[in-house]
PDB file of C-alpha atoms in Angstrom:
ATOM      1  CA  UNK R   1    -122.975 123.523  90.035  1.00 80.00           C
ATOM      2  CA  UNK R   2    -123.262 119.718  90.345  1.00 89.00           C
ATOM      3  CA  UNK R   3    -122.404 118.187  93.923  1.00 94.00           C
ATOM      4  CA  UNK R   4    -119.979 115.772  92.236  1.00 98.00           C
ATOM      5  CA  UNK R   5    -117.328 117.300  89.875  1.00 98.00           C
ATOM      6  CA  UNK R   6    -116.477 115.977  86.270  1.00 98.00           C
ATOM      7  CA  UNK R   7    -114.480 117.533  83.976  1.00 98.00           C
ATOM      8  CA  UNK R   8    -116.587 118.810  81.016  1.00 97.00           C
ATOM      9  CA  UNK R   9    -114.731 117.146  78.248  1.00 97.00           C
ATOM     10  CA  UNK R  10    -112.198 114.173  77.619  1.00 97.00           C
ATOM     11  CA  UNK R  11    -111.048 112.989  74.368  1.00 96.00           C
ATOM     12  CA  UNK R  12    -108.646 110.214  72.578  1.00 95.00           C
ATOM     13  CA  UNK R  13    -107.766 108.308  69.678  1.00 96.00           C
ATOM     14  CA  UNK R  14    -109.285 105.158  69.066  1.00 95.00           C
ATOM     15  CA  UNK R  15    -107.132 102.349  70.813  1.00 95.00           C
ATOM     16  CA  UNK R  16    -105.679 104.753  73.527  1.00 96.00           C
ATOM     17  CA  UNK R  17    -106.529 104.546  77.506  1.00 96.00           C
ATOM     18  CA  UNK R  18    -108.768 107.489  78.899  1.00 97.00           C
ATOM     19  CA  UNK R  19    -109.742 108.301  82.275  1.00 97.00           C
ATOM     20  CA  UNK R  20    -112.732 110.329  83.423  1.00 98.00           C
ATOM     21  CA  UNK R  21    -112.725 111.498  87.092  1.00 98.00           C
ATOM     22  CA  UNK R  22    -115.427 112.520  89.407  1.00 98.00           C
ATOM     23  CA  UNK R  23    -114.931 114.110  92.761  1.00 98.00           C
ATOM     24  CA  UNK R  24    -117.086 114.411  95.577  1.00 98.00           C
ATOM     25  CA  UNK R  25    -117.226 114.350  99.419  1.00 97.00           C
ATOM     26  CA  UNK R  26    -117.229 112.294 102.325  1.00 97.00           C
ATOM     27  CA  UNK R  27    -121.454 112.912 102.134  1.00 97.00           C
ATOM     28  CA  UNK R  28    -121.333 111.244  98.967  1.00 98.00           C
ATOM     29  CA  UNK R  29    -118.681 109.126  97.249  1.00 98.00           C
ATOM     30  CA  UNK R  30    -116.905 108.795 100.491  1.00 97.00           C
ATOM     31  CA  UNK R  31    -119.545 106.642 102.259  1.00 97.00           C
ATOM     32  CA  UNK R  32    -121.683 105.188  99.233  1.00 97.00           C
ATOM     33  CA  UNK R  33    -121.188 103.302  95.729  1.00 97.00           C
ATOM     34  CA  UNK R  34    -120.672 105.010  92.767  1.00 98.00           C
ATOM     35  CA  UNK R  35    -122.374 104.412  89.417  1.00 98.00           C
ATOM     36  CA  UNK R  36    -121.885 105.707  85.903  1.00 98.00           C
ATOM     37  CA  UNK R  37    -123.894 106.065  82.861  1.00 98.00           C
ATOM     38  CA  UNK R  38    -123.401 106.328  79.384  1.00 98.00           C
ATOM     39  CA  UNK R  39    -125.770 108.685  77.511  1.00 98.00           C
ATOM     40  CA  UNK R  40    -125.053 108.385  73.392  1.00 97.00           C
ATOM     41  CA  UNK R  41    -126.419 111.324  71.411  1.00 93.00           C
ATOM     42  CA  UNK R  42    -130.273 111.383  71.355  1.00 93.00           C
ATOM     43  CA  UNK R  43    -130.673 108.289  73.407  1.00 97.00           C
ATOM     44  CA  UNK R  44    -131.763 107.872  77.459  1.00 97.00           C
ATOM     45  CA  UNK R  45    -128.978 106.972  79.485  1.00 98.00           C
ATOM     46  CA  UNK R  46    -127.658 103.501  80.166  1.00 97.00           C
ATOM     47  CA  UNK R  47    -126.195 101.834  83.076  1.00 97.00           C
ATOM     48  CA  UNK R  48    -122.258 101.231  82.416  1.00 97.00           C
ATOM     49  CA  UNK R  49    -120.740 100.651  86.013  1.00 97.00           C
ATOM     50  CA  UNK R  50    -122.406  99.763  89.147  1.00 97.00           C
ATOM     51  CA  UNK R  51    -121.182  99.331  92.855  1.00 97.00           C
ATOM     52  CA  UNK R  52    -118.146 101.363  92.267  1.00 97.00           C
ATOM     53  CA  UNK R  53    -116.350  98.596  89.663  1.00 97.00           C
ATOM     54  CA  UNK R  54    -119.079  96.068  88.362  1.00 97.00           C
ATOM     55  CA  UNK R  55    -120.108  95.822  84.862  1.00 96.00           C
ATOM     56  CA  UNK R  56    -123.814  94.762  83.704  1.00 94.00           C
ATOM     57  CA  UNK R  57    -124.097  91.645  81.748  1.00 92.00           C
ATOM     58  CA  UNK R  58    -123.448  92.985  78.118  1.00 93.00           C
ATOM     59  CA  UNK R  59    -121.156  95.832  78.952  1.00 95.00           C
ATOM     60  CA  UNK R  60    -117.487  94.991  77.476  1.00 94.00           C
ATOM     61  CA  UNK R  61    -114.652  94.790  79.703  1.00 93.00           C
ATOM     62  CA  UNK R  62    -112.673  97.550  78.241  1.00 95.00           C
ATOM     63  CA  UNK R  63    -114.686  99.497  80.325  1.00 96.00           C
ATOM     64  CA  UNK R  64    -113.703  99.592  84.031  1.00 97.00           C
ATOM     65  CA  UNK R  65    -113.918 101.958  87.290  1.00 98.00           C
ATOM     66  CA  UNK R  66    -112.507 102.131  90.534  1.00 98.00           C
ATOM     67  CA  UNK R  67    -113.398 104.549  93.649  1.00 98.00           C
ATOM     68  CA  UNK R  68    -110.835 105.930  96.350  1.00 97.00           C
ATOM     69  CA  UNK R  69    -111.775 107.978  99.424  1.00 97.00           C
ATOM     70  CA  UNK R  70    -113.807 110.767  97.763  1.00 98.00           C
ATOM     71  CA  UNK R  71    -113.278 110.457  94.142  1.00 98.00           C
ATOM     72  CA  UNK R  72    -113.958 108.002  91.539  1.00 98.00           C
ATOM     73  CA  UNK R  73    -112.815 107.130  87.977  1.00 98.00           C
ATOM     74  CA  UNK R  74    -114.133 105.499  84.636  1.00 98.00           C
ATOM     75  CA  UNK R  75    -111.376 103.926  82.446  1.00 97.00           C
ATOM     76  CA  UNK R  76    -111.680 103.222  78.732  1.00 94.00           C
ATOM     77  CA  UNK R  77    -109.021 101.006  77.609  1.00 91.00           C
ATOM     78  CA  UNK R  78    -108.879 100.878  73.660  1.00 90.00           C
ATOM     79  CA  UNK R  79    -111.028 103.489  72.885  1.00 95.00           C
ATOM     80  CA  UNK R  80    -113.588 103.024  69.876  1.00 95.00           C
ATOM     81  CA  UNK R  81    -115.444 105.393  67.718  1.00 95.00           C
ATOM     82  CA  UNK R  82    -118.911 103.970  69.420  1.00 95.00           C
ATOM     83  CA  UNK R  83    -117.743 105.138  72.818  1.00 95.00           C
ATOM     84  CA  UNK R  84    -118.580 108.640  71.860  1.00 96.00           C
ATOM     85  CA  UNK R  85    -120.691 109.709  74.353  1.00 97.00           C
ATOM     86  CA  UNK R  86    -121.718 111.784  77.562  1.00 98.00           C
ATOM     87  CA  UNK R  87    -120.598 109.914  80.683  1.00 98.00           C
ATOM     88  CA  UNK R  88    -122.243 110.442  84.113  1.00 98.00           C
ATOM     89  CA  UNK R  89    -121.160 109.282  87.587  1.00 98.00           C
ATOM     90  CA  UNK R  90    -124.024 109.255  90.467  1.00 98.00           C
ATOM     91  CA  UNK R  91    -124.013 108.366  94.077  1.00 98.00           C
ATOM     92  CA  UNK R  92    -126.351 108.788  97.296  1.00 97.00           C
ATOM     93  CA  UNK R  93    -125.824 112.015  99.259  1.00 97.00           C
ATOM     94  CA  UNK R  94    -126.470 111.386 102.849  1.00 97.00           C
ATOM     95  CA  UNK R  95    -126.532 115.170 103.394  1.00 97.00           C
ATOM     96  CA  UNK R  96    -128.983 115.712 101.063  1.00 96.00           C
ATOM     97  CA  UNK R  97    -130.928 112.633 101.426  1.00 96.00           C
ATOM     98  CA  UNK R  98    -131.053 112.143  97.544  1.00 97.00           C
ATOM     99  CA  UNK R  99    -129.227 110.957  94.406  1.00 97.00           C
ATOM    100  CA  UNK R 100    -126.619 113.285  92.931  1.00 98.00           C
ATOM    101  CA  UNK R 101    -125.086 113.320  89.580  1.00 98.00           C
ATOM    102  CA  UNK R 102    -121.953 114.600  88.185  1.00 98.00           C
ATOM    103  CA  UNK R 103    -122.332 117.370  85.679  1.00 97.00           C
ATOM    104  CA  UNK R 104    -121.245 114.892  83.065  1.00 98.00           C
ATOM    105  CA  UNK R 105    -118.212 114.702  80.702  1.00 98.00           C
ATOM    106  CA  UNK R 106    -118.575 114.751  76.924  1.00 98.00           C
ATOM    107  CA  UNK R 107    -115.963 112.052  75.549  1.00 97.00           C
ATOM    108  CA  UNK R 108    -114.630 112.967  71.905  1.00 96.00           C
ATOM    109  CA  UNK R 109    -112.963 110.135  69.653  1.00 95.00           C
ATOM    110  CA  UNK R 110    -110.854 111.954  67.591  1.00 91.00           C
TER     111      UNK R 110
ATOM    112  CA  UNK F   1    -137.697  92.385  78.347  1.00 93.00           C
ATOM    113  CA  UNK F   2    -137.765  95.978  80.883  1.00 95.00           C
ATOM    114  CA  UNK F   3    -139.931  98.120  79.155  1.00 98.00           C
ATOM    115  CA  UNK F   4    -140.410 101.993  80.645  1.00 98.00           C
ATOM    116  CA  UNK F   5    -142.800 104.114  78.693  1.00 98.00           C
ATOM    117  CA  UNK F   6    -143.274 107.784  79.752  1.00 98.00           C
ATOM    118  CA  UNK F   7    -146.199 109.709  78.842  1.00 98.00           C
ATOM    119  CA  UNK F   8    -147.950 113.009  80.012  1.00 98.00           C
ATOM    120  CA  UNK F   9    -145.318 115.990  78.662  1.00 97.00           C
ATOM    121  CA  UNK F  10    -146.430 118.995  76.874  1.00 97.00           C
ATOM    122  CA  UNK F  11    -146.509 122.504  76.936  1.00 98.00           C
ATOM    123  CA  UNK F  12    -147.667 124.213  80.063  1.00 98.00           C
ATOM    124  CA  UNK F  13    -147.640 127.654  81.405  1.00 98.00           C
ATOM    125  CA  UNK F  14    -145.920 128.928  84.253  1.00 98.00           C
ATOM    126  CA  UNK F  15    -147.702 128.028  87.727  1.00 98.00           C
ATOM    127  CA  UNK F  16    -149.976 125.475  86.037  1.00 98.00           C
ATOM    128  CA  UNK F  17    -149.742 121.662  86.711  1.00 98.00           C
ATOM    129  CA  UNK F  18    -148.964 118.672  84.748  1.00 98.00           C
ATOM    130  CA  UNK F  19    -148.877 114.913  85.537  1.00 98.00           C
ATOM    131  CA  UNK F  20    -146.380 112.330  83.926  1.00 98.00           C
ATOM    132  CA  UNK F  21    -146.965 108.614  83.874  1.00 98.00           C
ATOM    133  CA  UNK F  22    -144.580 105.847  83.565  1.00 98.00           C
ATOM    134  CA  UNK F  23    -146.069 102.649  82.278  1.00 98.00           C
ATOM    135  CA  UNK F  24    -143.569  99.465  83.151  1.00 98.00           C
ATOM    136  CA  UNK F  25    -143.332  95.882  81.859  1.00 98.00           C
ATOM    137  CA  UNK F  26    -140.744  92.973  81.760  1.00 97.00           C
ATOM    138  CA  UNK F  27    -139.968  92.991  85.537  1.00 96.00           C
ATOM    139  CA  UNK F  28    -141.942  92.893  88.568  1.00 96.00           C
ATOM    140  CA  UNK F  29    -142.676  96.211  89.321  1.00 97.00           C
ATOM    141  CA  UNK F  30    -144.093  95.772  92.706  1.00 97.00           C
ATOM    142  CA  UNK F  31    -140.497  95.029  93.861  1.00 96.00           C
ATOM    143  CA  UNK F  32    -138.932  97.760  92.519  1.00 97.00           C
ATOM    144  CA  UNK F  33    -137.783 101.286  93.804  1.00 97.00           C
ATOM    145  CA  UNK F  34    -138.570 103.877  91.079  1.00 98.00           C
ATOM    146  CA  UNK F  35    -136.955 107.218  90.127  1.00 98.00           C
ATOM    147  CA  UNK F  36    -137.539 110.133  87.911  1.00 98.00           C
ATOM    148  CA  UNK F  37    -134.407 111.916  86.553  1.00 98.00           C
ATOM    149  CA  UNK F  38    -134.536 114.955  84.155  1.00 98.00           C
ATOM    150  CA  UNK F  39    -132.581 116.558  81.927  1.00 98.00           C
ATOM    151  CA  UNK F  40    -133.128 120.180  80.712  1.00 98.00           C
ATOM    152  CA  UNK F  41    -132.130 121.004  77.180  1.00 97.00           C
ATOM    153  CA  UNK F  42    -128.279 120.662  76.574  1.00 96.00           C
ATOM    154  CA  UNK F  43    -127.645 119.955  80.229  1.00 97.00           C
ATOM    155  CA  UNK F  44    -126.835 117.339  82.726  1.00 97.00           C
ATOM    156  CA  UNK F  45    -128.836 114.812  84.459  1.00 98.00           C
ATOM    157  CA  UNK F  46    -130.574 115.611  87.539  1.00 98.00           C
ATOM    158  CA  UNK F  47    -132.302 113.819  89.849  1.00 98.00           C
ATOM    159  CA  UNK F  48    -135.748 114.534  90.916  1.00 98.00           C
ATOM    160  CA  UNK F  49    -137.456 112.029  93.257  1.00 98.00           C
ATOM    161  CA  UNK F  50    -137.428 108.146  94.495  1.00 98.00           C
ATOM    162  CA  UNK F  51    -140.441 106.239  95.735  1.00 98.00           C
ATOM    163  CA  UNK F  52    -139.765 102.759  97.186  1.00 97.00           C
ATOM    164  CA  UNK F  53    -141.064  99.938  96.127  1.00 97.00           C
ATOM    165  CA  UNK F  54    -144.355  99.767  98.511  1.00 96.00           C
ATOM    166  CA  UNK F  55    -144.542 103.684  98.052  1.00 96.00           C
ATOM    167  CA  UNK F  56    -143.701 104.131 101.793  1.00 97.00           C
ATOM    168  CA  UNK F  57    -140.716 106.115 101.312  1.00 97.00           C
ATOM    169  CA  UNK F  58    -140.505 109.140  99.039  1.00 98.00           C
ATOM    170  CA  UNK F  59    -137.493 111.409  98.617  1.00 98.00           C
ATOM    171  CA  UNK F  60    -137.234 114.856  96.512  1.00 98.00           C
ATOM    172  CA  UNK F  61    -134.466 116.921  95.252  1.00 97.00           C
ATOM    173  CA  UNK F  62    -134.556 120.418  97.138  1.00 97.00           C
ATOM    174  CA  UNK F  63    -135.537 122.123  93.917  1.00 97.00           C
ATOM    175  CA  UNK F  64    -138.827 120.053  93.365  1.00 98.00           C
ATOM    176  CA  UNK F  65    -140.018 119.681  97.032  1.00 98.00           C
ATOM    177  CA  UNK F  66    -143.215 121.150  97.750  1.00 98.00           C
ATOM    178  CA  UNK F  67    -144.305 121.383  94.325  1.00 98.00           C
ATOM    179  CA  UNK F  68    -143.578 117.614  93.109  1.00 98.00           C
ATOM    180  CA  UNK F  69    -145.107 114.609  94.135  1.00 98.00           C
ATOM    181  CA  UNK F  70    -144.237 110.998  93.293  1.00 98.00           C
ATOM    182  CA  UNK F  71    -146.931 108.125  93.370  1.00 98.00           C
ATOM    183  CA  UNK F  72    -147.399 104.618  92.219  1.00 98.00           C
ATOM    184  CA  UNK F  73    -149.705 101.990  91.537  1.00 98.00           C
ATOM    185  CA  UNK F  74    -148.332  98.851  91.708  1.00 98.00           C
ATOM    186  CA  UNK F  75    -151.733  97.077  90.527  1.00 98.00           C
ATOM    187  CA  UNK F  76    -151.630  99.172  87.272  1.00 98.00           C
ATOM    188  CA  UNK F  77    -147.850  98.827  86.943  1.00 98.00           C
ATOM    189  CA  UNK F  78    -147.385 102.643  86.965  1.00 98.00           C
ATOM    190  CA  UNK F  79    -145.581 105.170  88.194  1.00 98.00           C
ATOM    191  CA  UNK F  80    -146.603 109.204  88.723  1.00 98.00           C
ATOM    192  CA  UNK F  81    -145.080 112.491  89.067  1.00 98.00           C
ATOM    193  CA  UNK F  82    -147.476 114.896  89.836  1.00 98.00           C
ATOM    194  CA  UNK F  83    -145.945 118.522  89.076  1.00 98.00           C
ATOM    195  CA  UNK F  84    -147.558 121.698  90.457  1.00 98.00           C
ATOM    196  CA  UNK F  85    -146.753 125.340  90.187  1.00 98.00           C
ATOM    197  CA  UNK F  86    -144.379 124.780  87.314  1.00 98.00           C
ATOM    198  CA  UNK F  87    -141.560 126.887  86.662  1.00 98.00           C
ATOM    199  CA  UNK F  88    -139.733 127.662  83.425  1.00 98.00           C
ATOM    200  CA  UNK F  89    -136.382 126.093  85.055  1.00 98.00           C
ATOM    201  CA  UNK F  90    -138.282 122.947  85.035  1.00 98.00           C
ATOM    202  CA  UNK F  91    -138.340 122.666  81.240  1.00 98.00           C
ATOM    203  CA  UNK F  92    -136.895 119.134  80.647  1.00 98.00           C
ATOM    204  CA  UNK F  93    -137.061 115.719  79.204  1.00 98.00           C
ATOM    205  CA  UNK F  94    -138.081 113.696  82.367  1.00 98.00           C
ATOM    206  CA  UNK F  95    -137.226 109.980  82.611  1.00 98.00           C
ATOM    207  CA  UNK F  96    -138.081 107.372  84.698  1.00 98.00           C
ATOM    208  CA  UNK F  97    -135.859 104.714  85.858  1.00 98.00           C
ATOM    209  CA  UNK F  98    -136.122 101.357  87.910  1.00 97.00           C
ATOM    210  CA  UNK F  99    -134.098 100.012  90.785  1.00 94.00           C
ATOM    211  CA  UNK F 100    -133.892  96.590  92.034  1.00 85.00           C
ATOM    212  CA  UNK F 101    -130.737  96.324  93.705  1.00 83.00           C
ATOM    213  CA  UNK F 102    -128.850  98.312  91.262  1.00 89.00           C
ATOM    214  CA  UNK F 103    -129.938 102.259  90.897  1.00 90.00           C
ATOM    215  CA  UNK F 104    -131.186 103.450  87.589  1.00 93.00           C
ATOM    216  CA  UNK F 105    -130.659 100.105  85.685  1.00 93.00           C
ATOM    217  CA  UNK F 106    -133.216 100.714  83.084  1.00 96.00           C
ATOM    218  CA  UNK F 107    -134.408 103.855  82.076  1.00 98.00           C
ATOM    219  CA  UNK F 108    -137.587 105.006  79.755  1.00 98.00           C
ATOM    220  CA  UNK F 109    -137.285 107.090  76.246  1.00 97.00           C
ATOM    221  CA  UNK F 110    -138.326 110.254  78.561  1.00 98.00           C
ATOM    222  CA  UNK F 111    -141.295 112.512  77.848  1.00 98.00           C
ATOM    223  CA  UNK F 112    -140.499 116.490  77.186  1.00 98.00           C
ATOM    224  CA  UNK F 113    -142.118 119.073  79.372  1.00 98.00           C
ATOM    225  CA  UNK F 114    -141.694 122.719  78.396  1.00 98.00           C
ATOM    226  CA  UNK F 115    -142.824 125.502  80.571  1.00 98.00           C
ATOM    227  CA  UNK F 116    -143.454 128.491  78.590  1.00 97.00           C
ATOM    228  CA  UNK F 117    -146.099 131.234  78.432  1.00 94.00           C
TER     229      UNK F 117
END
């Protein structure tokens, strides 16, 4: 049972807009920045979004993210087949004094 | 470019020990916090431990506290994870990841640890 709650799966068709949620508490998301990671099949995770909504260089602007209160979300505008992957949110938890990841969301492009 | 290369994984019996290494290059290792994150087969990511840039601060997940020890040698640009009293549930791919301002901004390719009799 992960401290951060994500839907186990999400799907969409090419070009569609899709969002993935990440729900936490005041001990984690409520007081700390959220980061998002993409894990393509058979590969190591890759940083996708940091500090709630910032994209590292090289990440397309069709990926966006936001945070409100104790929840965060990752959005894909114009879904592409290469976006099919697992996505994880992560943040620091003040109660645990450690990092926590969401359980991950498997995104399928239909 | 940034490179993180893990090694030391393998098959080990329950209760035994194993030491993982992560060789870093392409960035100023001595300025970077470093993490270990693991992923059990078919499961999600689990943060394991973090060490500050100078080794002065260490943090552990409850699941490994008292059994695992993180350390680093900045003269060798190498991160370590000493794992003792291993259990079946420690079976996972172990990734090292760096943090200079941005957590987990680069990851290694991982090394597989299998705990089995």
